[in-house]
Amino acid sequence: MLIEHKTGTFVSRALKIVLWIFLGMLGLIILAVVAVQFSGVQHYIVRKAFSSVSDKTHTRIEVGSVDIEFPNSVVLRNIFFESRQRDTLLFIQTLAADVNLFRLFSRDVRLTGVRIDSLTAHITRTSRDSSFNFDFILDALSSDSTAAGSSPDTSAGPGWKITLGGLRLNGIHATYDDEVSGLNLRLQLGTLKASVD
């Protein structure tokens, strides 16, 4: 009789502990979802991400502000990428994307609409090393395993699926100077709307 009572007490305690752990984890998830709704938390997360890329590239990469409206919209303002020559590589005044943020967990990026306002880009390639002025960003973001010459890890499953529904560009200014091919282009674009079906 005493053994049955102790066993029942043990099972009861174990269930209470499991229940408290489950409720604690659920509470943390709810807290995280609520916290991300605040602009201060959004700014912190995005600035940390941009700061990480900036540290890897040893150049200035910044975002002025971010507005994430769960679960469908992301707006970044005043995005700046500096080149290694300390010139403007890319500046975007506003980048707005209509995207289902929950689908990102399944590696599915569905952009139903993207709007870019006031973009300035300067792309160059020099003849001395035939590299583009943005190659350092790609090099910094590439994984160490593929940079060392080994084959990429394919055990992680399928890659990202990206679809784009519509694109609107307003106020685009871009230059492309390629010393290797001798191609020099200047682009001034007022407005361009494109839809992809």
Coordinates of C-alpha atoms in Angstrom, one line a residue:
M1 CA 0.0 0.0 0.0
L2 CA 2.8 2.4 0.9
I3 CA 4.6 1.6 -2.4
E4 CA 1.5 2.4 -4.4
H5 CA 1.1 5.8 -2.7
K6 CA 4.8 6.7 -3.3
T7 CA 4.5 5.6 -7.0
G8 CA 1.3 7.7 -7.4
T9 CA 3.1 10.7 -5.7
F10 CA 6.1 10.3 -8.0
V11 CA 4.0 10.2 -11.1
S12 CA 2.0 13.1 -10.0
R13 CA 5.1 15.2 -9.3
A14 CA 6.7 14.1 -12.6
L15 CA 3.5 15.2 -14.5
K16 CA 3.5 18.6 -12.6
I17 CA 7.2 19.2 -13.5
V18 CA 6.5 18.3 -17.2
L19 CA 3.5 20.6 -17.2
W20 CA 5.5 23.5 -15.7
I21 CA 8.3 23.0 -18.2
F22 CA 5.7 23.0 -21.1
L23 CA 4.0 26.1 -19.7
G24 CA 7.3 27.8 -19.3
M25 CA 8.4 27.1 -22.9
L26 CA 5.0 28.2 -24.2
G27 CA 5.3 31.4 -22.1
L28 CA 8.7 32.1 -23.5
I29 CA 7.4 31.6 -27.1
I30 CA 4.5 33.9 -26.5
L31 CA 6.8 36.5 -24.9
A32 CA 9.2 36.3 -27.9
V33 CA 6.3 36.8 -30.3
V34 CA 4.9 39.7 -28.4
A35 CA 8.4 41.3 -27.9
V36 CA 9.1 41.2 -31.6
Q37 CA 6.1 43.4 -32.2
F38 CA 7.9 46.3 -30.5
S39 CA 10.0 48.5 -32.8
G40 CA 12.8 48.7 -30.3
V41 CA 13.2 44.9 -30.4
Q42 CA 12.9 44.8 -34.2
H43 CA 15.7 47.5 -34.5
Y44 CA 17.9 45.6 -32.1
I45 CA 17.6 42.3 -34.0
V46 CA 18.1 43.9 -37.4
R47 CA 21.0 46.1 -36.2
K48 CA 22.7 43.0 -34.7
A49 CA 22.3 41.2 -38.1
F50 CA 23.7 44.1 -40.0
S51 CA 26.5 44.6 -37.4
S52 CA 27.5 41.0 -37.8
V53 CA 27.9 41.4 -41.6
S54 CA 29.7 44.7 -41.0
D55 CA 32.2 43.0 -38.7
K56 CA 32.8 40.2 -41.2
T57 CA 33.4 42.6 -44.1
H58 CA 35.3 45.3 -42.1
T59 CA 33.2 48.0 -43.8
R60 CA 30.2 50.1 -42.7
I61 CA 26.9 48.4 -43.3
E62 CA 23.9 50.0 -41.6
V63 CA 20.1 50.2 -41.5
G64 CA 18.3 53.3 -40.3
S65 CA 15.0 51.8 -39.2
V66 CA 12.9 48.7 -39.5
D67 CA 9.2 48.1 -39.3
I68 CA 8.0 44.5 -39.2
E69 CA 4.3 43.9 -39.2
F70 CA 3.6 40.3 -38.4
P71 CA 3.1 38.2 -40.3
N72 CA 3.1 39.8 -43.7
S73 CA 5.3 42.9 -44.1
V74 CA 8.9 44.1 -43.6
V75 CA 10.1 47.6 -44.3
L76 CA 13.7 48.7 -44.0
R77 CA 14.8 52.3 -44.4
N78 CA 18.1 53.9 -45.1
I79 CA 20.1 50.8 -45.9
F80 CA 23.8 51.6 -46.5
F81 CA 26.6 49.3 -47.8
E82 CA 30.1 50.8 -48.0
S83 CA 32.7 49.5 -50.4
R84 CA 36.3 48.7 -49.4
Q85 CA 37.3 52.0 -51.0
R86 CA 35.0 53.8 -48.5
D87 CA 32.6 54.8 -51.3
T88 CA 28.9 54.1 -51.5
L89 CA 28.3 50.6 -52.8
L90 CA 24.6 50.5 -52.2
F91 CA 22.1 52.9 -50.6
I92 CA 18.3 52.2 -50.4
Q93 CA 16.0 54.7 -48.9
T94 CA 13.1 52.3 -48.5
L95 CA 12.9 48.5 -49.1
A96 CA 9.4 47.2 -48.5
A97 CA 8.5 43.5 -48.9
D98 CA 5.2 41.8 -48.5
V99 CA 6.3 38.3 -47.3
N100 CA 4.8 35.6 -45.2
L101 CA 7.3 35.5 -42.3
F102 CA 6.0 32.2 -40.9
R103 CA 7.0 30.4 -44.2
L104 CA 10.6 31.4 -43.6
F105 CA 10.8 28.5 -41.0
S106 CA 10.2 26.1 -43.9
R107 CA 12.8 27.8 -46.2
D108 CA 10.0 29.2 -48.4
V109 CA 10.3 32.9 -49.2
R110 CA 7.2 34.1 -51.0
L111 CA 7.5 37.8 -51.8
T112 CA 4.1 38.9 -53.1
G113 CA 5.4 42.4 -53.6
V114 CA 8.7 44.3 -53.3
R115 CA 9.0 48.0 -53.5
I116 CA 12.4 49.8 -53.6
D117 CA 12.5 53.6 -53.4
S118 CA 15.6 55.7 -54.1
L119 CA 18.2 53.2 -54.8
T120 CA 21.8 54.2 -55.5
A121 CA 24.3 51.5 -56.5
H122 CA 27.9 51.7 -57.8
I123 CA 29.3 48.5 -59.2
T124 CA 32.9 48.4 -60.3
R125 CA 35.4 45.8 -61.5
T126 CA 39.1 46.5 -61.7
S127 CA 41.5 45.1 -64.2
R128 CA 44.3 44.5 -61.6
D129 CA 42.4 41.6 -59.9
S130 CA 39.2 41.3 -62.0
S131 CA 37.0 41.3 -58.9
F132 CA 33.9 43.3 -58.4
N133 CA 33.7 45.8 -55.6
F134 CA 31.0 43.7 -53.8
D135 CA 32.9 40.4 -53.9
F136 CA 34.2 40.9 -50.4
I137 CA 30.6 40.7 -49.1
L138 CA 30.0 37.4 -50.9
D139 CA 33.4 36.1 -49.6
A140 CA 32.6 37.1 -46.0
L141 CA 29.1 35.5 -46.1
S142 CA 30.2 32.2 -47.8
S143 CA 30.6 29.3 -45.5
D144 CA 34.0 28.2 -44.3
S145 CA 33.5 24.6 -45.6
T146 CA 32.9 25.7 -49.2
A147 CA 35.7 28.3 -49.0
A148 CA 38.2 25.6 -48.1
G149 CA 37.5 23.8 -51.3
S150 CA 35.4 21.0 -49.9
S151 CA 32.0 20.1 -51.2
P152 CA 29.0 21.9 -49.7
D153 CA 26.9 20.2 -47.0
T154 CA 23.9 18.7 -48.7
S155 CA 22.7 16.8 -45.6
A156 CA 20.7 19.9 -44.4
G157 CA 17.9 19.1 -46.9
P158 CA 16.5 21.1 -49.7
G159 CA 17.6 24.7 -50.2
W160 CA 15.6 27.9 -50.0
K161 CA 12.6 28.4 -52.4
I162 CA 12.2 32.0 -53.4
T163 CA 9.2 33.3 -55.4
L164 CA 8.5 36.9 -56.4
G165 CA 5.0 38.2 -57.3
G166 CA 5.6 41.8 -58.1
L167 CA 8.4 44.4 -58.1
R168 CA 8.2 48.2 -58.1
L169 CA 11.3 50.4 -58.4
N170 CA 11.2 54.1 -57.9
G171 CA 14.1 56.6 -58.3
I172 CA 16.9 54.2 -59.3
H173 CA 20.4 55.5 -60.0
A174 CA 23.1 52.9 -60.8
T175 CA 26.6 52.9 -62.3
Y176 CA 28.5 49.9 -63.6
D177 CA 32.2 50.4 -64.5
D178 CA 34.0 47.3 -65.7
E179 CA 37.6 47.8 -66.6
V180 CA 38.0 44.2 -67.6
S181 CA 35.3 44.2 -70.4
G182 CA 35.4 48.0 -70.9
L183 CA 31.7 48.3 -70.3
N184 CA 30.5 51.4 -68.5
L185 CA 26.8 52.0 -67.9
R186 CA 24.7 54.6 -66.2
L187 CA 21.1 54.0 -65.3
Q188 CA 18.5 56.5 -64.2
L189 CA 15.1 55.0 -63.7
G190 CA 12.0 56.9 -62.6
T191 CA 9.5 54.1 -62.0
L192 CA 9.4 50.5 -63.1
K193 CA 6.6 48.1 -62.2
A194 CA 6.8 44.4 -63.0
S195 CA 4.7 41.4 -62.1
V196 CA 5.8 37.8 -62.2
D197 CA 3.1 35.1 -62.8

